[in-house]
Short mmCIF file of C-alpha atoms in Angstrom, two decimals:
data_model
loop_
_atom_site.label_atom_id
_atom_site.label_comp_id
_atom_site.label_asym_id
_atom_site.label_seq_id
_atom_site.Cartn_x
_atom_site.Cartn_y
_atom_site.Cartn_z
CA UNK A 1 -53.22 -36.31 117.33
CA UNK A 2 -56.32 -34.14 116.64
CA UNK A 3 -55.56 -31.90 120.33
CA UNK A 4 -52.13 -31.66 119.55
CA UNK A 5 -53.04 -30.02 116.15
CA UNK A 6 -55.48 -28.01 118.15
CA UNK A 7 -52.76 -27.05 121.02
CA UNK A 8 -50.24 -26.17 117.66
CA UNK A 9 -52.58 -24.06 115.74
CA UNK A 10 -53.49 -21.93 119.21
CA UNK A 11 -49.65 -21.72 119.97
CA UNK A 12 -49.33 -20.49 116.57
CA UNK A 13 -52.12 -18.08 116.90
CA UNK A 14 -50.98 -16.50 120.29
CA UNK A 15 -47.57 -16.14 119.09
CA UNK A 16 -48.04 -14.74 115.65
CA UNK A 17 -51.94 -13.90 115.10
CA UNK A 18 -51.66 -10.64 117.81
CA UNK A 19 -48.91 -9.35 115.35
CA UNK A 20 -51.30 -7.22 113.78
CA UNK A 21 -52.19 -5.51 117.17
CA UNK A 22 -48.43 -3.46 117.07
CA UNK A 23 -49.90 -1.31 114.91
CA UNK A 24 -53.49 -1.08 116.25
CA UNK A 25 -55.08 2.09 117.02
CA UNK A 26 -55.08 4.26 120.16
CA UNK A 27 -58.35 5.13 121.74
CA UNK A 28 -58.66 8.38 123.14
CA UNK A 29 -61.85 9.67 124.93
CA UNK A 30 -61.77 13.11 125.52
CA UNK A 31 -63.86 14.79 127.98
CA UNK A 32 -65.69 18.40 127.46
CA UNK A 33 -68.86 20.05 129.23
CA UNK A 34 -72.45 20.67 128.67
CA UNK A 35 -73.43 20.60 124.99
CA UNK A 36 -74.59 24.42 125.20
CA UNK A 37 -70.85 25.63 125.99
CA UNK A 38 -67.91 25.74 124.25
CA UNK A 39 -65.90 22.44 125.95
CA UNK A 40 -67.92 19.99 123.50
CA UNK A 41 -67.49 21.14 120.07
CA UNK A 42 -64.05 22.33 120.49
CA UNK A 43 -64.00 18.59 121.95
CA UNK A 44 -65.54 17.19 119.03
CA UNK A 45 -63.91 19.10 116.66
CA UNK A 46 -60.32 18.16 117.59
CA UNK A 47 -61.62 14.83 117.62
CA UNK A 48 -62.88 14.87 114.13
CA UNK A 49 -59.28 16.47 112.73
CA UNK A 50 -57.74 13.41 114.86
CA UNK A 51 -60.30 10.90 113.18
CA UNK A 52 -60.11 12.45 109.51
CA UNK A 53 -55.90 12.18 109.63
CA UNK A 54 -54.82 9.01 109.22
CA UNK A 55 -52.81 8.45 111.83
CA UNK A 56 -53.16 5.22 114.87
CA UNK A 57 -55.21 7.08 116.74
CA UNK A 58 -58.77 7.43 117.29
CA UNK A 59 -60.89 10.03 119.38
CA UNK A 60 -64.15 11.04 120.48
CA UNK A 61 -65.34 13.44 122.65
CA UNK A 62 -68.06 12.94 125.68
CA UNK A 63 -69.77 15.98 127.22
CA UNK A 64 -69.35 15.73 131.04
CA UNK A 65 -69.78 18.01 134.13
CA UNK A 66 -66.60 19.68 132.56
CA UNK A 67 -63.14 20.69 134.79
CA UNK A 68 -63.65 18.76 138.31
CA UNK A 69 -65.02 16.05 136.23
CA UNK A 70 -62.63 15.63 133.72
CA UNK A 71 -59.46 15.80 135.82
CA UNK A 72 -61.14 13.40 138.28
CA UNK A 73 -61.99 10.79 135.54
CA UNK A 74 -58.24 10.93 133.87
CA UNK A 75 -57.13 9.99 137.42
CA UNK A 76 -59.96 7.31 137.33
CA UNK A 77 -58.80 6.06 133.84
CA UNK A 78 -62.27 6.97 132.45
CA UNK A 79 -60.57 9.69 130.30
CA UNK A 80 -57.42 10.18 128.82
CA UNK A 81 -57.96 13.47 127.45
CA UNK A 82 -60.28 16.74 129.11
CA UNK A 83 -60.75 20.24 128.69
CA UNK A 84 -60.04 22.16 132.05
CA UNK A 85 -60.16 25.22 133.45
CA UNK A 86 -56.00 25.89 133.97
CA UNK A 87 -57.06 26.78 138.14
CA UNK A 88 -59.00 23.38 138.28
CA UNK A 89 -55.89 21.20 136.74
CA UNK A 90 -53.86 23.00 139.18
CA UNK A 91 -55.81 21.74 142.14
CA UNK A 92 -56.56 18.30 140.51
CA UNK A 93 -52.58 17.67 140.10
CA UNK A 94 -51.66 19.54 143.72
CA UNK A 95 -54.46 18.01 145.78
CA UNK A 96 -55.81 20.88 147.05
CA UNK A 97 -58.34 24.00 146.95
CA UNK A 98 -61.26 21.87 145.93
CA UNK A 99 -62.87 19.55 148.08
CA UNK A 100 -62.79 16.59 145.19
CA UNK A 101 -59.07 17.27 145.17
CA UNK A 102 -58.01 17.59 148.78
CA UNK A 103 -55.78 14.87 150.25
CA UNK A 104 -56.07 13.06 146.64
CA UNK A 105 -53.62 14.47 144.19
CA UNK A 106 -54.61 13.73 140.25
CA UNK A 107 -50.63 12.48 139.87
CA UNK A 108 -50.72 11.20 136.78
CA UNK A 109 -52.75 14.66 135.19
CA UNK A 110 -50.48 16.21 131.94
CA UNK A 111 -50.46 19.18 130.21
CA UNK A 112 -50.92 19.39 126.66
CA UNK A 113 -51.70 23.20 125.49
CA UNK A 114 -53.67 26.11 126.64
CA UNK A 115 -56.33 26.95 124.70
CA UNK A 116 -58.17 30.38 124.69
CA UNK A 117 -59.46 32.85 127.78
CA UNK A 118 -62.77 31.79 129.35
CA UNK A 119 -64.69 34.11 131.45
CA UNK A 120 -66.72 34.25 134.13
CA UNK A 121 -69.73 35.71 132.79
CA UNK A 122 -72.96 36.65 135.29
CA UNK A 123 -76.44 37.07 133.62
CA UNK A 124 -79.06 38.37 135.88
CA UNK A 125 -82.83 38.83 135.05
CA UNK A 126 -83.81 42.42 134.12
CA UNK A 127 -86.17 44.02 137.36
CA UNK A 128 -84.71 42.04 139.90
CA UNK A 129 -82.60 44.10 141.30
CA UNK A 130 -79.19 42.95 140.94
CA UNK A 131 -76.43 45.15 139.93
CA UNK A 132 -73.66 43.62 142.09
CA UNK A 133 -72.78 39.87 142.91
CA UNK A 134 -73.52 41.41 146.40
CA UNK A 135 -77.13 41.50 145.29
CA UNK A 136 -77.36 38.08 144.55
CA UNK A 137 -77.97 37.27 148.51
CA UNK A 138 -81.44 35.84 149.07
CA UNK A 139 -81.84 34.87 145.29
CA UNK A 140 -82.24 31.95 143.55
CA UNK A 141 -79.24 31.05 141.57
CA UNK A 142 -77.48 28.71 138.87
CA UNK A 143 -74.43 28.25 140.28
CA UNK A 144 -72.80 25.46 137.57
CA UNK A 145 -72.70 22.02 137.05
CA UNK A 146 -71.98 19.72 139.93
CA UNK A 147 -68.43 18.88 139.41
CA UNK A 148 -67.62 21.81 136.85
CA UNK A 149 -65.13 24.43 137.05
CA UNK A 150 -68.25 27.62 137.28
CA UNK A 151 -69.13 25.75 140.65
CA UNK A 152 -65.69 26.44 142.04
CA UNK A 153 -65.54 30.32 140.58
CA UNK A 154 -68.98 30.86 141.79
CA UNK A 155 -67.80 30.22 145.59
CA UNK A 156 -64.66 32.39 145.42
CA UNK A 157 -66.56 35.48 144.02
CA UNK A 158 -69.28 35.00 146.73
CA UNK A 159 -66.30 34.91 148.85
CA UNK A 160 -64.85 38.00 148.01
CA UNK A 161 -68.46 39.83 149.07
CA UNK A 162 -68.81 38.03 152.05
CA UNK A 163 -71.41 35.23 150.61
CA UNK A 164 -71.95 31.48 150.33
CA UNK A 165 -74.11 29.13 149.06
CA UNK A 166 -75.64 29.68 152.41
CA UNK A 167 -77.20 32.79 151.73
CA UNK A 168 -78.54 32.22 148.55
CA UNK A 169 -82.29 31.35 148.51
CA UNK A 170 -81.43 28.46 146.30
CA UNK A 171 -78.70 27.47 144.77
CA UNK A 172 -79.54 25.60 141.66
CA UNK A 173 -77.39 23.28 139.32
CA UNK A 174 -77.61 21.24 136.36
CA UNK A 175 -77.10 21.93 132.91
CA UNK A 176 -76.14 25.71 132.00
CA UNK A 177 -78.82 24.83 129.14
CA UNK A 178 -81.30 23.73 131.70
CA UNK A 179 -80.40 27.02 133.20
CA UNK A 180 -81.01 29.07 130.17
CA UNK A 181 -84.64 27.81 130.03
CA UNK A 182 -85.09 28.55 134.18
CA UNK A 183 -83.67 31.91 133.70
CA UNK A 184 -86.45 32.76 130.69
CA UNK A 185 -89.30 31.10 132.21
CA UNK A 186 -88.14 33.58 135.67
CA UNK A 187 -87.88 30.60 137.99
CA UNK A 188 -83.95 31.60 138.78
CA UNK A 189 -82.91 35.17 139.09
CA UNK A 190 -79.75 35.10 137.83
CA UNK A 191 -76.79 32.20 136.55
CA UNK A 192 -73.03 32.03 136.51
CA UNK A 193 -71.06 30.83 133.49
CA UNK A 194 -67.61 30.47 133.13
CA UNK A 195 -67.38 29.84 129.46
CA UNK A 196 -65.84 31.63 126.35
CA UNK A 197 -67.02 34.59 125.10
CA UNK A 198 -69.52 33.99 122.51
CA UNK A 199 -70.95 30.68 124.17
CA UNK A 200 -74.22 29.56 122.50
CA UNK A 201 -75.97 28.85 126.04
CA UNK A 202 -75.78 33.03 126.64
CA UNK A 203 -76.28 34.16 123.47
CA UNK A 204 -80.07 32.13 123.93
CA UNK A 205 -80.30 34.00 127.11
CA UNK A 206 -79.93 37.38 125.95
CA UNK A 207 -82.38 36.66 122.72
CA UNK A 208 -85.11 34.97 125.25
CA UNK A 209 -84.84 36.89 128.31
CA UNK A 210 -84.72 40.12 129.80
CA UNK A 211 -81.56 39.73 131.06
CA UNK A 212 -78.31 42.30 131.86
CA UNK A 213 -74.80 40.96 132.47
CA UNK A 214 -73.35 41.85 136.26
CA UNK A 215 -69.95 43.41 135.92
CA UNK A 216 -67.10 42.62 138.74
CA UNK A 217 -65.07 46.29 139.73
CA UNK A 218 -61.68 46.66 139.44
CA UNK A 219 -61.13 46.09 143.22
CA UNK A 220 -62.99 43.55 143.51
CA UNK A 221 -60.71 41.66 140.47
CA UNK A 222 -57.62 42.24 142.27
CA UNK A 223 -58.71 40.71 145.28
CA UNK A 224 -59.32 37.57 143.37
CA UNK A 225 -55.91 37.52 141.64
CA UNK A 226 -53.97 38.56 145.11
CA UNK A 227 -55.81 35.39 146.23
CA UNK A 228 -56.06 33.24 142.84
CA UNK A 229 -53.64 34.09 140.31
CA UNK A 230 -55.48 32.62 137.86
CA UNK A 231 -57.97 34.84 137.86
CA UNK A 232 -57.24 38.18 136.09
CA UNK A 233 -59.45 41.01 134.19
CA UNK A 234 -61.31 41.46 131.45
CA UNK A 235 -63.13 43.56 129.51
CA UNK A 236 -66.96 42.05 127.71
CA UNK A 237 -67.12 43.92 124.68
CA UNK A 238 -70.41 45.96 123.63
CA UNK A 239 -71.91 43.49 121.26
CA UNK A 240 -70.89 40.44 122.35
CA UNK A 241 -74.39 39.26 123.12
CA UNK A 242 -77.74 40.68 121.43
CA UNK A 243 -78.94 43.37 123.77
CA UNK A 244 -75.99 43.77 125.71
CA UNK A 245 -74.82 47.10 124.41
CA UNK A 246 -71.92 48.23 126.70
CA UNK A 247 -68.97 47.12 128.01
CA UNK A 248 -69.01 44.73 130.70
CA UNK A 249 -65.54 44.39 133.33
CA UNK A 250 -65.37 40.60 134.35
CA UNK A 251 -62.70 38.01 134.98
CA UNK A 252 -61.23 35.62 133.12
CA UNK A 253 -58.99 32.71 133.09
CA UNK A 254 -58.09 29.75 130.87
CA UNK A 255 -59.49 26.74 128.87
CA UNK A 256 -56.70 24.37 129.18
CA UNK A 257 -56.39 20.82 127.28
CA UNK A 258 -54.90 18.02 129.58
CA UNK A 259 -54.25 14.23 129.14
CA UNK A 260 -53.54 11.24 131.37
CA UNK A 261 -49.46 10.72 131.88
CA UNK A 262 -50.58 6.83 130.83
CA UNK A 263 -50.69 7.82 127.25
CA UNK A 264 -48.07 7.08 125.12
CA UNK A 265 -45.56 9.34 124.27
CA UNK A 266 -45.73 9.03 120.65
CA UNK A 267 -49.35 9.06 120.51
CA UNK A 268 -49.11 12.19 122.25
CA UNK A 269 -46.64 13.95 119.97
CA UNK A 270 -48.66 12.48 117.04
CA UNK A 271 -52.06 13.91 118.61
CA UNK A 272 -50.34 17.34 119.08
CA UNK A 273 -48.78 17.85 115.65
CA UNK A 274 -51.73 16.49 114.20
CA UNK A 275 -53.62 19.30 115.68
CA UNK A 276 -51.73 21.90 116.31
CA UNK A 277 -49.36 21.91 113.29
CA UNK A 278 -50.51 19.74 110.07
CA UNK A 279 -54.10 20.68 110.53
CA UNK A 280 -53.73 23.66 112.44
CA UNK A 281 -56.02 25.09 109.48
CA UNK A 282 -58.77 23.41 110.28
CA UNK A 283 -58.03 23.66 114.09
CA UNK A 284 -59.14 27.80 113.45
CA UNK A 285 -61.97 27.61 110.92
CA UNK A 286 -63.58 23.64 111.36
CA UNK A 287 -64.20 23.93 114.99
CA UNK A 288 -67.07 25.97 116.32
CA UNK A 289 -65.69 27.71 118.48
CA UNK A 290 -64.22 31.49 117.09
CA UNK A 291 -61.95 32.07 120.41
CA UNK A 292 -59.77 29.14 119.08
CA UNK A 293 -58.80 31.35 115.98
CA UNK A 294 -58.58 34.77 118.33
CA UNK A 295 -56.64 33.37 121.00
CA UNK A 296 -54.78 30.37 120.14
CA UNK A 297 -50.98 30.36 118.98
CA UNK A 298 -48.42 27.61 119.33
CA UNK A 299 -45.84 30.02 120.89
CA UNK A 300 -48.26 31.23 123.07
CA UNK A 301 -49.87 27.50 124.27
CA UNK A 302 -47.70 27.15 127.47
CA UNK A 303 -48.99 31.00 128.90
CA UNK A 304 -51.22 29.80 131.76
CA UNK A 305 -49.82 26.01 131.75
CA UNK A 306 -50.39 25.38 135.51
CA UNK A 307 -49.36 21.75 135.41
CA UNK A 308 -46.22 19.69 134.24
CA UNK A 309 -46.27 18.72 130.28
CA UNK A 310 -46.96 15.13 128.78
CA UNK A 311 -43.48 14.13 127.22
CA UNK A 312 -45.50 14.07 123.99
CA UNK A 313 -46.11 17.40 123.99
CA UNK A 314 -42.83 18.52 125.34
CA UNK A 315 -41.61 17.02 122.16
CA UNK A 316 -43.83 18.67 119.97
CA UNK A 317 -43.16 22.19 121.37
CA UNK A 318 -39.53 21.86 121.56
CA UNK A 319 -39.86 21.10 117.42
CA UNK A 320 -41.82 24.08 117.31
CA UNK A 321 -39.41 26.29 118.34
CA UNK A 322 -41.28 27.06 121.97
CA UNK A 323 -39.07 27.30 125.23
CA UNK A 324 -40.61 25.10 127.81
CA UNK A 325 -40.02 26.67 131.50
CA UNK A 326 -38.44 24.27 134.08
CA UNK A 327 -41.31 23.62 135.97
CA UNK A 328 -43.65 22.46 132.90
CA UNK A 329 -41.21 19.59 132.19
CA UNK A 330 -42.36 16.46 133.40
CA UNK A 331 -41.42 14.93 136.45
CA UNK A 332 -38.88 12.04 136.77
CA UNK A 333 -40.36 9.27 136.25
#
């Protein structure tokens, strides 16, 4: 008598007691980049707006080794959410033009919105020479994160001036903060960033080092975007950075946010109208990071999409009034 009570009362609890689960919360981890850029507290700020608004869905943000990274671990099932470079989603989802990517296609990588310009910005130590990327040869160099998307710009502008990794007297990664503190103390000569403008990370560098930013020339830029159309011009203002008092020519492409197609598709739409719409507000002034406010619009969030949308957010845009090209609509299923 007593075990079939027992047997009746688990019954009863595996048939009634996950009820409450329906209506459980969604866990979203969303990936970033090094604390000193601008991945992680645009990360953790959209988080916070998603935490703070009541709806089934909860978020944090990890810092990572940024765009490689996070489109690798979404594959993986590590992440369901990353920032990205828009030229690193596009490999992750195609399978090709970086080496973590060839042959192995991220298939289930979405697009949710693009999010502001990020540039490729090159700081070089004052008295060392270097005026030109082509003067970087036989230097010792931060070249990004291992598994970031400043690794994967660094090797097509050496490229396009006839250098590698090769000739480099050492190529160093890590941390762009790490690098910060190399490139003050002198023990690197110069360090590539791709990062929005304003990034904390060069802003130290420019108040603790005597340090210049390397422009790119025109020709040089449309070489890259012949080759990589993501990769387009752009003009540093004077100011930008203490000490930097000119204008610098550079180039630039875009922060993008992406998601896992394993998300729900009314998680999704709730994530994107939570942030981009209802607390759009506090999407401009809350997070600290001012390109969001600059850049960002709604009706412009699909200009540099390079991958197909989440349903989720195809939703949300179509509400919004936004025409969704063909080719960002997600694939049959």
């Amino acid at each position: 008598m007593f075990f079939r009570l027992i047997r009746t009362v688990l019954v009863f609890t595996l048939l009634f007691g996950l009820a409450p689960l329906a209506g459980a919360k969604t866990f979203i981890t969303i990936g970033s980049g090094s604390t000193t850029g601008l991945y992680y507290p645009t990360a953790v700020g959209i988080a916070k707006i998603v935490d703070e608004s009541g709806i089934p869905v909860r978020a944090n943000a990890r810092s990572t080794g940024a765009s490689v990274y996070n489109c690798r671990a979404i594959g993986e099932g590590q992440l369901q959410m990353g920032i990205s470079q828009n030229n690193i989603a596009y490999y992750a989802y195609n399978g090709k033009g970086v080496k973590a990517f060839e042959g192995k296609p991220v298939g289930k990588l979405r697009g949710l919105a693009v999010l502001y310009p990020e540039t490729i910005q090159i700081l070089a130590r004052k008295g060392q020479g270097i005026k030109s990327v082509a003067d970087l040869k036989g230097k010792r160099v931060y070249v990004g994160d291992i598994g970031s998307g400043t690794e994967q710009d660094v090797k097509h502008l050496l490229a396009a001036y006839g250098l590698s990794f090769d000739d480099l007297k050492a190529p160093v990664r890590g941390s762009a903060g790490n690098a910060v503190g190399l490139l003050r103390d002198g023990r690197i000569d110069a360090m590539f960033y791709t990062v929005g403008l304003g990034a904390s990370a060069i802003t130290e560098a420019a108040q603790t080092a005597p340090i210049d930013l390397v422009a790119i020339p025109q020709d040089k830029i449309d070489e890259l975007h012949n080759k990589y159309s993501f990769y387009t011009g752009v003009t540093i203002p004077a100011g930008t950075y203490p000490g930097i008092d000119h204008d610098v020519s550079a180039v630039t492409l875009k922060a993008t946010l992406v998601a896992s197609a394993d998300l729900p598709d009314d998680v999704v739409y709730q994530f994107m109208n939570t942030v981009f719409n209802k607390h759009l507000k506090a999407f401009y002034n809350d997070i600290q990071n001012p390109n969001l406010k600059k850049f960002f619009t709604v009706k412009t969030a699909l200009d540099g999409m390079p991958i197909p949308l989440h349903p989720g957010a195809v939703k949300f845009f179509k509400e919004q009034g936004v025409t969704i090209p063909g080719d960002l609509m997600p694939p049959a299923s």
